[in-house]
Coordinates of C-alpha atoms in Angstrom, one line a residue:
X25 CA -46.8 -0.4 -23.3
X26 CA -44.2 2.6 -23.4
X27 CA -44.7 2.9 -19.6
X28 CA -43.7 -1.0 -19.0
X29 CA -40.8 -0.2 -21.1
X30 CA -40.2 3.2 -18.9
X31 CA -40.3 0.9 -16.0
X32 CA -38.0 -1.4 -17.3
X33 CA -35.7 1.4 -18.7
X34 CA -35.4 2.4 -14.8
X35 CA -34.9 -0.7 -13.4
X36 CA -32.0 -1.6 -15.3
X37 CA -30.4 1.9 -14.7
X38 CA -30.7 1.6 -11.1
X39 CA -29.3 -1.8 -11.4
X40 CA -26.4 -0.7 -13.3
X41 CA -25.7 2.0 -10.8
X42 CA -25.9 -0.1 -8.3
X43 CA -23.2 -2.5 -9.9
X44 CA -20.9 0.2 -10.5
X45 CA -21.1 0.9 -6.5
X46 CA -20.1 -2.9 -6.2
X47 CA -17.3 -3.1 -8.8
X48 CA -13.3 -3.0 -8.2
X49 CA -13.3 0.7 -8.3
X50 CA -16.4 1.0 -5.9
X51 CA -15.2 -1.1 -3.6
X52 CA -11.8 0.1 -2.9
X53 CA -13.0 3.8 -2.8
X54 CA -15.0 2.3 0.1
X55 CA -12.8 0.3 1.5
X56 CA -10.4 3.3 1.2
X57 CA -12.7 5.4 3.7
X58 CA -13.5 3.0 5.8
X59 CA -9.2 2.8 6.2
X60 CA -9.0 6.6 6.4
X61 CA -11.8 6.8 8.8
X62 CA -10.5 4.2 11.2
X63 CA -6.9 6.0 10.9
X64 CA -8.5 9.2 11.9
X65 CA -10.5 7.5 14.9
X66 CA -7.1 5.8 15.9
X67 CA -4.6 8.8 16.0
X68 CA -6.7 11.6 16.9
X69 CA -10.0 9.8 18.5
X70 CA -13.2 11.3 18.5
X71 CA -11.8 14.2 17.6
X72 CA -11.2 12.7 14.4
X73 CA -14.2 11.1 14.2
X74 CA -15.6 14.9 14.3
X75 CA -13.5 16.2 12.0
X76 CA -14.4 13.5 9.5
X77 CA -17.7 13.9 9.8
X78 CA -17.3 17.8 9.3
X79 CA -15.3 17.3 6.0
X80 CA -18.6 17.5 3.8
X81 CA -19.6 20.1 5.9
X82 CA -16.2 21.9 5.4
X83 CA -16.4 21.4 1.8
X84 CA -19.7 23.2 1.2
X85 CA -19.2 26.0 3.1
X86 CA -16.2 27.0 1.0
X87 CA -18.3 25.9 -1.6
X88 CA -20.6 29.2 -0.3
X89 CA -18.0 31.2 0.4
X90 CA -16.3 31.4 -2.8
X91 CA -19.5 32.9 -4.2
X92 CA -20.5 34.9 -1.5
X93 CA -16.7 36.5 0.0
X94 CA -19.2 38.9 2.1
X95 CA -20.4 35.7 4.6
X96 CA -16.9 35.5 5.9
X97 CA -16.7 39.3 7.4
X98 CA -20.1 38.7 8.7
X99 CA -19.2 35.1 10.4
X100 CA -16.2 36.7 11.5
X101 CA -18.7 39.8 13.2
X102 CA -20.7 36.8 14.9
X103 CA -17.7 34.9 16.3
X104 CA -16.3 38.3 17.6
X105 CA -19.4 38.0 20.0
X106 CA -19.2 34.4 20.7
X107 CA -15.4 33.6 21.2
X108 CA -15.4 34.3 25.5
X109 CA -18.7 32.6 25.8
X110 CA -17.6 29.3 23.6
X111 CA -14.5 28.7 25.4
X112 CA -16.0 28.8 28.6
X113 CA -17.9 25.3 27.7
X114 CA -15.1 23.9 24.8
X115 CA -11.6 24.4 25.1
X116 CA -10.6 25.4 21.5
X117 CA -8.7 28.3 19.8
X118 CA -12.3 29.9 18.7
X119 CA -10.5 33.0 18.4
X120 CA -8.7 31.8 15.3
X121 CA -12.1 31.0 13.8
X122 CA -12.2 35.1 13.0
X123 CA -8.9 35.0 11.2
X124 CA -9.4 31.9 9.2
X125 CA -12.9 33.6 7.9
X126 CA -11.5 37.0 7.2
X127 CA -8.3 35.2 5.3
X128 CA -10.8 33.0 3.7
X129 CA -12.5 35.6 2.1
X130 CA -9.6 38.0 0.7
X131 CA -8.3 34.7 -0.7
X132 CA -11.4 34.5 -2.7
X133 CA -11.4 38.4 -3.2
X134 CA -8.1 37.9 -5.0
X135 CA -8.7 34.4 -6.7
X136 CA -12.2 34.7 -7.5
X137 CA -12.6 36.0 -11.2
X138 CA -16.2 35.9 -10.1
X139 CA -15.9 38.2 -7.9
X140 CA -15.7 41.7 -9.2
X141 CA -14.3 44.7 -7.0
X142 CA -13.4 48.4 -8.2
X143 CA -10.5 48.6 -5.9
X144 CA -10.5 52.2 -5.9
X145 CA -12.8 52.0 -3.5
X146 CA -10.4 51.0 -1.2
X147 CA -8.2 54.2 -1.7
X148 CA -9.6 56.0 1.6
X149 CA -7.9 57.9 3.9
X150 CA -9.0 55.2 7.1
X151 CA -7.7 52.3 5.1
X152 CA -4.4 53.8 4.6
X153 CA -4.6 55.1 8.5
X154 CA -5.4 51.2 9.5
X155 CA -2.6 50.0 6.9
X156 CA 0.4 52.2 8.5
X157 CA -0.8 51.1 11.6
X158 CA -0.4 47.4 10.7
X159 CA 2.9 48.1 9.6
X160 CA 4.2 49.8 12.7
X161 CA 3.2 46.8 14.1
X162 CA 5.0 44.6 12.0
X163 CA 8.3 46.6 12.8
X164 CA 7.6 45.5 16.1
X165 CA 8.3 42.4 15.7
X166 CA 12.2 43.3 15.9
X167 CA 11.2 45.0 19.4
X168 CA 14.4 43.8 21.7
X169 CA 12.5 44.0 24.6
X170 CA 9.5 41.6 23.1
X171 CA 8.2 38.1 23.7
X172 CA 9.2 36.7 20.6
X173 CA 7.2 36.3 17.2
X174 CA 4.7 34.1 18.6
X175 CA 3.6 36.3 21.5
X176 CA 3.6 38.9 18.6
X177 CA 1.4 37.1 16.4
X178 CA -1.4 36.4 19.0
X179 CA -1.3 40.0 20.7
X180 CA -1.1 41.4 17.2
X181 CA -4.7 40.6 15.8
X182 CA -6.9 41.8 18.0
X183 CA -4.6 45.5 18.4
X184 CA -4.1 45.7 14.4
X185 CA -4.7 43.1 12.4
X186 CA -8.8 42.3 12.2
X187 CA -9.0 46.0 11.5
X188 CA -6.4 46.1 8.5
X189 CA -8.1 43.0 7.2
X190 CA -11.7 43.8 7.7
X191 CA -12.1 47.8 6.9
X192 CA -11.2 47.4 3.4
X193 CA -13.1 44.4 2.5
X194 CA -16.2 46.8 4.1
X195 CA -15.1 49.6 1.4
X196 CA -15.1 47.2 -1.4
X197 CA -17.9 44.5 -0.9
X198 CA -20.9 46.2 1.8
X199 CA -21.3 49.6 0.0
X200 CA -25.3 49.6 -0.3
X201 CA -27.6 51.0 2.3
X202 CA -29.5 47.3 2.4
X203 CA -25.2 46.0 4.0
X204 CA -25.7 48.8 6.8
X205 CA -28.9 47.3 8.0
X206 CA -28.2 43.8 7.9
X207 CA -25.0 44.6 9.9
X208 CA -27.6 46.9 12.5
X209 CA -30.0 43.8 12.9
X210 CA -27.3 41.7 13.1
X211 CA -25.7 43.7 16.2
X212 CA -28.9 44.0 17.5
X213 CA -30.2 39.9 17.5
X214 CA -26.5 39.2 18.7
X215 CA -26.5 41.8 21.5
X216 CA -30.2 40.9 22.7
X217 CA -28.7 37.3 22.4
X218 CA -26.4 38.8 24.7
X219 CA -29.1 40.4 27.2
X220 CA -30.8 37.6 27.4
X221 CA -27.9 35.5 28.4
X222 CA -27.2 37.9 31.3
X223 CA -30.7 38.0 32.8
X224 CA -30.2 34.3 32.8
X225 CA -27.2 34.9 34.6
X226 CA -28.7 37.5 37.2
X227 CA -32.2 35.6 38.1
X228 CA -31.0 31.8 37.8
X229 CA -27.4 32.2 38.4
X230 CA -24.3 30.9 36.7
X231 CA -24.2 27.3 35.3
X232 CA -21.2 24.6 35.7
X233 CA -19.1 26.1 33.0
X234 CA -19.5 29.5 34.1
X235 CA -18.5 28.8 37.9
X236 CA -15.8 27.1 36.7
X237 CA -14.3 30.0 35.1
X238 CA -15.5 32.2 38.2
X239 CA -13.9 30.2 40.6
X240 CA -11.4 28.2 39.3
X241 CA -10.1 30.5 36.4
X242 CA -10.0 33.7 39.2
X243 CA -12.2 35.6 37.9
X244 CA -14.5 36.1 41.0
X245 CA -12.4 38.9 42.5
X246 CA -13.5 41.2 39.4
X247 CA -17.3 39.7 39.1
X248 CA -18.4 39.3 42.6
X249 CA -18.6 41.9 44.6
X250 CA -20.0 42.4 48.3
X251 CA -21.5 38.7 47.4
X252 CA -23.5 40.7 44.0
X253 CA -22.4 39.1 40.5
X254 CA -21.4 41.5 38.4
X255 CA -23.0 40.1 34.6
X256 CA -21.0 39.2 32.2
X257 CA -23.3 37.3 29.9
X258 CA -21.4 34.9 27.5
X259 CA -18.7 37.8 26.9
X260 CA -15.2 38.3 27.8
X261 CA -16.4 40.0 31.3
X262 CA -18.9 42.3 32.4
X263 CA -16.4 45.1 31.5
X264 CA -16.8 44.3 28.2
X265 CA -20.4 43.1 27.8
X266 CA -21.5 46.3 30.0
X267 CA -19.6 49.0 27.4
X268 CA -21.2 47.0 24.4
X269 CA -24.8 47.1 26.2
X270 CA -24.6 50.6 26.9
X271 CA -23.2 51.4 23.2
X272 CA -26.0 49.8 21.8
X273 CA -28.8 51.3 24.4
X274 CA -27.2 54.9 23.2
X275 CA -27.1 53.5 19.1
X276 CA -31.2 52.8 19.8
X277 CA -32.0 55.7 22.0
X278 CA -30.8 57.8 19.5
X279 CA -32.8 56.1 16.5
X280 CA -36.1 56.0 18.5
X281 CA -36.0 60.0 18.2
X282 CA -35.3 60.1 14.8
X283 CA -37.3 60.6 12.0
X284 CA -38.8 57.1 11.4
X285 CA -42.0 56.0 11.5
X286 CA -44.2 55.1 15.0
X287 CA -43.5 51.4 15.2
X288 CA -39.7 51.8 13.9
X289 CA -39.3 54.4 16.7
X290 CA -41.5 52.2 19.4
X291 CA -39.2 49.4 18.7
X292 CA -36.1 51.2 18.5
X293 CA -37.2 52.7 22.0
X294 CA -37.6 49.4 23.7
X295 CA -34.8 48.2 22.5
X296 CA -32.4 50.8 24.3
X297 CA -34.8 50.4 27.5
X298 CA -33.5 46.7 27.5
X299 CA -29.9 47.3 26.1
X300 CA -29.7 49.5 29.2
X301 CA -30.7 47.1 32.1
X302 CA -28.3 44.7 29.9
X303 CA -25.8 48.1 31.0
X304 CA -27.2 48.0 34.3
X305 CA -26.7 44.4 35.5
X306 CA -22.9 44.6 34.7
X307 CA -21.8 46.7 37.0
X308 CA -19.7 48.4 35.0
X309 CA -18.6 51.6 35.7
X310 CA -16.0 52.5 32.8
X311 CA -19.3 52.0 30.8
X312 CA -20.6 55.3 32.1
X313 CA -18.4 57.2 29.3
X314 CA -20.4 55.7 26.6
X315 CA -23.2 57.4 27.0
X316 CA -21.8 60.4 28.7
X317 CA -19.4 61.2 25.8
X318 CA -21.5 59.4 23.1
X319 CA -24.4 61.1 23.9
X320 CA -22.8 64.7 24.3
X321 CA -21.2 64.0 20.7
X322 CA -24.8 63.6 19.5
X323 CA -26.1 66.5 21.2
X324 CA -23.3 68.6 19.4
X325 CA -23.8 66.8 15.7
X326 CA -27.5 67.9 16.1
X327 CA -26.4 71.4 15.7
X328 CA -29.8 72.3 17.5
X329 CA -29.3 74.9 20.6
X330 CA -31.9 73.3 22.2
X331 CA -31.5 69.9 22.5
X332 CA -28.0 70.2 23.4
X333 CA -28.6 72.7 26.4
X334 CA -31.7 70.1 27.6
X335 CA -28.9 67.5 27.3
X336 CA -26.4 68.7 29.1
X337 CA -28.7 69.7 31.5
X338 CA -29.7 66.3 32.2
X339 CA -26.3 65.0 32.1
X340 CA -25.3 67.4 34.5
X341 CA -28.7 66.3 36.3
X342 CA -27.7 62.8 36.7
X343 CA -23.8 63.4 37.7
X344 CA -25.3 65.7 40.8
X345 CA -27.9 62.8 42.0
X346 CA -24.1 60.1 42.0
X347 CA -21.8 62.5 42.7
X348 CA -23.2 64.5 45.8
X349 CA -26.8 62.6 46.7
X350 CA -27.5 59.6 47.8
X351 CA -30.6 58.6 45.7
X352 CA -30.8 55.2 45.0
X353 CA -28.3 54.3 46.7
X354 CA -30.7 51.1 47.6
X355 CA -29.5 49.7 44.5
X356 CA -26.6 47.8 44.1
X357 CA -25.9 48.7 40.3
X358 CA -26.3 52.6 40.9
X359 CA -23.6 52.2 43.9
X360 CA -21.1 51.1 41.7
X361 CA -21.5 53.5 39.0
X362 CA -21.5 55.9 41.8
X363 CA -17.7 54.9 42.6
X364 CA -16.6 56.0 39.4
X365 CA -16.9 59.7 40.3
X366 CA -15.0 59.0 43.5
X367 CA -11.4 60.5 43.0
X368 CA -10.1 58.4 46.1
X369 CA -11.4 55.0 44.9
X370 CA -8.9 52.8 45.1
X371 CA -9.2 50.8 41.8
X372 CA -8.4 54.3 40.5
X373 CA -5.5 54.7 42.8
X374 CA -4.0 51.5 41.9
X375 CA -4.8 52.1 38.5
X376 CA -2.6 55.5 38.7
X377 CA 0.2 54.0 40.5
X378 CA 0.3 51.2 37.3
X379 CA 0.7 54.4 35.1
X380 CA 3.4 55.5 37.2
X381 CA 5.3 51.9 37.2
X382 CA 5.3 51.6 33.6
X383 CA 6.3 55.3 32.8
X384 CA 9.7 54.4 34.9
X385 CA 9.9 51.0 33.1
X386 CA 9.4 53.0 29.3
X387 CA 11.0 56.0 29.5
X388 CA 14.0 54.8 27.4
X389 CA 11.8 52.7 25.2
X390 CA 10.2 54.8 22.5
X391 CA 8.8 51.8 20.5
X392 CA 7.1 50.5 23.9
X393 CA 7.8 46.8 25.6
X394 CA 6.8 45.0 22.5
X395 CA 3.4 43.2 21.4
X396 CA 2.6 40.9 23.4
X397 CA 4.3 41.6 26.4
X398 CA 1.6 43.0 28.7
X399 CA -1.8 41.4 29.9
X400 CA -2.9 38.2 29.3
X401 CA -0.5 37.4 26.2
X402 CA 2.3 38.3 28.9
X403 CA 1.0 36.3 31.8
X404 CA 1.3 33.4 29.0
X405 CA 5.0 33.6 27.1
X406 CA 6.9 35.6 29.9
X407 CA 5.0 35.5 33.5
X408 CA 7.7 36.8 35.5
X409 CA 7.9 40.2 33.8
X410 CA 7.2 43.4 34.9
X411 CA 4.7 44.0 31.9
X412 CA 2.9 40.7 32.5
X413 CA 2.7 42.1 36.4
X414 CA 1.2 45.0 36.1
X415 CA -2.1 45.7 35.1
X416 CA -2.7 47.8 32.1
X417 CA -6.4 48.1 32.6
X418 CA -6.6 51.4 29.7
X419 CA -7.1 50.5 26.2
X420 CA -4.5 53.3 25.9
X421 CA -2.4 52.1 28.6
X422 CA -2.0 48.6 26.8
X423 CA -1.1 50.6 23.9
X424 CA 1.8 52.7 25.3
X425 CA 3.0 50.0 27.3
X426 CA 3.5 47.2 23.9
X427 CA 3.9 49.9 21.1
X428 CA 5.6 53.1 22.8
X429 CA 4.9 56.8 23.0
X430 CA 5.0 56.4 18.8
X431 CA 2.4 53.8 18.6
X432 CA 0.4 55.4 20.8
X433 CA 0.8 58.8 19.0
X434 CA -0.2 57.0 15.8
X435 CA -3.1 55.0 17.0
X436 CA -4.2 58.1 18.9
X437 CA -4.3 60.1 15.6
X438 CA -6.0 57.9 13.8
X439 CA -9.0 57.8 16.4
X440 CA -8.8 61.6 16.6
X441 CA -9.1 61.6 12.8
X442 CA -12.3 59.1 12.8
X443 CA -13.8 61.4 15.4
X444 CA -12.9 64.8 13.7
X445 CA -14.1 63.7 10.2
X446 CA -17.0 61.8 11.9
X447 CA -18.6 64.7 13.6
X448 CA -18.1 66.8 10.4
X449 CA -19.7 64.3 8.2
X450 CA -23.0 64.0 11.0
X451 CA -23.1 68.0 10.7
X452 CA -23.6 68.3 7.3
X453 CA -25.9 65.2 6.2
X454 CA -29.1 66.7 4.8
X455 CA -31.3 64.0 4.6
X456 CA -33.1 63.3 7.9
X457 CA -32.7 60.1 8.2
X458 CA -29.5 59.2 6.8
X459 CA -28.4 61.5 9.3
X460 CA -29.7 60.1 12.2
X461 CA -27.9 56.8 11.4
X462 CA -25.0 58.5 10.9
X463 CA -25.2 60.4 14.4
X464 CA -26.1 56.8 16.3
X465 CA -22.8 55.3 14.7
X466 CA -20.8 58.0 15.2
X467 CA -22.0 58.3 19.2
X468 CA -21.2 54.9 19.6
X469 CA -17.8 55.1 18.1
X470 CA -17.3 58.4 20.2
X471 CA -18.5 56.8 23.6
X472 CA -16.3 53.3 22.9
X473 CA -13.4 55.5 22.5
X474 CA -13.8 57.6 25.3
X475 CA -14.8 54.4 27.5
X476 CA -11.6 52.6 26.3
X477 CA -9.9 54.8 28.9
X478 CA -11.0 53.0 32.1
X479 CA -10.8 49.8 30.4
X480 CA -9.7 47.6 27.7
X481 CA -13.0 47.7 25.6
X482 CA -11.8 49.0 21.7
X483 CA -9.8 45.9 21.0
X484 CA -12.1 43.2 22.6
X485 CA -14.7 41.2 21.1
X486 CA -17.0 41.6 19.8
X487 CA -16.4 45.8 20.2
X488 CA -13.3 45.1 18.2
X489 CA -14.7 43.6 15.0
X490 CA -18.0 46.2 15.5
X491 CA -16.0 48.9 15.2
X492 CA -13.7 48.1 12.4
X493 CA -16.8 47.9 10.7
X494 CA -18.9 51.0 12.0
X495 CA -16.4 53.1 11.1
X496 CA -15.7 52.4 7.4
X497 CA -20.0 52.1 7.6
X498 CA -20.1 55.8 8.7
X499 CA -18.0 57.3 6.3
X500 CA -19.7 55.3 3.2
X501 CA -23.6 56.7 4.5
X502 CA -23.0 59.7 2.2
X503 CA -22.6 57.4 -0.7
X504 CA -25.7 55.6 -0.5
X505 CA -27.4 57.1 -2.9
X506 CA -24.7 57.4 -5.5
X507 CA -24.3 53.9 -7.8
X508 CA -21.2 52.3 -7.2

């Protein structure tokens, strides 16, 4: 009997829930959709339709990210890798998508009561380095020889701004040992995400969206060569996904000697074995610094006589077989690499005689040609400039040519300091195998910012957002055992 009534009990509930959805009020919430629906359809088509339909979706993610402020630096890490490749199939500002999550989540840093930070963790020397930098930067908004504010504004981010945003956030919210790793095994799914993209590339060739930008955006001068594609894998070019391939193959080499166990090492090993041909199938020849100079700066931080003279040894093996042999020369990858070392190149000519052109165009401007006037931001607000026509190529190039001889005097001393302070830290770790993480990060910072000479590579995704988060990462290894 008290189940019948039970029964009953439910019935008329769902039937009064049922007439509430069918009153007045139910109604003309429904009706009221159903009129801002068809408004969206009308004025912005399926686009609106889309964004509509992503409104819930919108909704909970915020919902997530107000309790988890960390997911936003990490989304922004992912997008960093995924940006070049997305915009090659939907044209979109993905690029903004990194901005809007690292915004998102110091907004909820500050508003969150929830959210507890000890912001003295935030008083270190790099933050205050990458803060002075961003303000220089801001003072160059009143450049005279500039684009205007919104050439500024895009140029800006990717030179500055990401890493004045995202190197504190790492000081205050991903101080524990368990942060570091999921940021390793998240470089290393995204970068073998990567690889495999690229072998896709190299035995099946390009797909429709690909060629397009090949072909009809000009970019088959740079990536085909003597009828060979140079990979480039869903990244900005093969420049760039060559530098990050080879800066992870050196991060893995260097953990599959370390003190880990046999399977840890085994699958470390493999990993820079494959990170390598990743390397390999680019092209890339500016690439070769990474694990020249990142692997020399762990041979030094190893403070072990041996090792580093076996090192060098084989370094200085390996620049006799390009620079006066002609071993494997069969192979299209090692004959580009084997330009590099060729002084009468002429990539490296022209690249000199750009140096020359924009020391002649700066030498009264101290404070540079303004952000935003050279490269691809230039081509776009002021085409017919000098600094949109001439190729900056250099990370540091770009540098002096938009901020100056000052800029470039402050950017170059705060990469000096990293390195300095770096190496020292390595040095004088005493547990094994926080030390060897230590040494992988710091020769992958060393060999991006020795690699960032022959081409644009520190300030492109994803090696952009990777380092403004390696670096902080390195410096906080020391702390891992220490409560925070």
């Amino acid at each position: 009997m008290q189940k019948d009534q039970n029964i009953v009990l439910n019935q008329s509930y769902q039937k009064r829930g049922a007439e509430r959805l069918l009153s007045g009020l139910g109604v003309i919430l429904g009706m009221g959709f159903l009129l801002v629906a068809a408004l969206f359809f009308k004025v912005l088509g399926m686009q609106g339709a889309i964004l509509l339909i992503g409104l819930p979706i919108g909704v909970a993610f915020l919902s997530y990210l107000w309790k988890r402020p960390k997911a936003g630096l990490w989304l922004s890490l992912v997008m960093g890798f995924l940006i070049s490749g997305l915009s090659r199939y939907v044209v979109a500002p993905w690029g903004l998508s990194i901005d809007i999550f690292l915004a998102l989540s110091w907004v909820i840093i500050l508003l969150n009561e929830a959210i507890k930070v000890r912001w003295s963790f935030a008083n270190q020397d790099i933050v205050i380095f990458s803060l002075v930098w961003m303000g220089y930067l801001i003072f160059e908004v009143v450049n005279p020889a500039g684009n205007g504010l919104e050439a500024w504004f895009y140029a800006m981010r990717g030179i500055g701004f990401y890493q004045a945003m995202a190197v504190p956030m790492v000081y205050l919210l991903f101080r524990s040992e368990k942060d570091f790793h999921t940021f390793l095994n998240l470089l290393i799914f995204l970068s073998l995400f990567g690889t495999a993209w690229g072998f896709k590339q190299q035995i099946f060739g390009v797909d429709a969206a690909e060629y397009r930008w090949l072909w009809d955006e000009e970019h088959h001068e740079e990536h085909i060569l003597h009828g060979v594609l140079r990979v480039f894998s869903f990244y900005s070019d093969a420049g760039q996904f060559g530098a990050s391939q080879a800066m992870m193959a050196l991060f893995m080499g260097i953990l599959a000697v370390g003190p880990f166990g046999f399977r840890k090492k085994l699958w470390y090993g493999l990993l820079a074995i494959v990170f390598f041909l990743g390397f390999a199938i680019s092209g890339t020849r500016g690439a070769l610094a990474v694990p020249l100079f990142g692997g020399l700066a762990f041979l030094v931080t190893t403070r072990n006589f041996k090792i580093l003279a076996a090192g060098i040894s084989a370094m200085l093996l390996v620049f006799f077989i390009l620079k006066y042999t002609f071993l494997f020369q069969g192979v299209e990858q090692v004959r580009r690499m084997r330009t590099a070392l060729d002084p009468s190149n002429p990539s490296l000519l022209v690249r000199l005689q750009n140096q020359i052109t924009f020391g002649r165009y700066l030498a009264d401007k101290p404070f540079g040609g303004g952000v935003g006037t050279a490269g691809y931001w230039g081509a776009r607000f002021n085409p017919n400039s000098l600094m949109a026509n001439t190729a900056t190529d250099s990370w540091y190039v770009k540098i002096w040519a938009e901020t100056g001889l000052v800029g470039l005097a402050i950017h170059i001393s705060f990469l000096g300091f990293v390195l300095g302070k770096g190496g020292y830290l390595c040095m004088n770790l005493e547990d094994p195998q926080k030390k060897y993480y230590a040494m992988g990060l710091y020769a992958s910072i060393v060999g991006v910012v020795f690699s960032s000479y022959g081409n644009q590579v520190f300030g492109q995704m994803p090696t952009g957002m990777i380092m403004n988060m390696a670096i902080p990462f390195l410096f906080m290894i020391p702390e891992w055992s220490k409560k925070s």
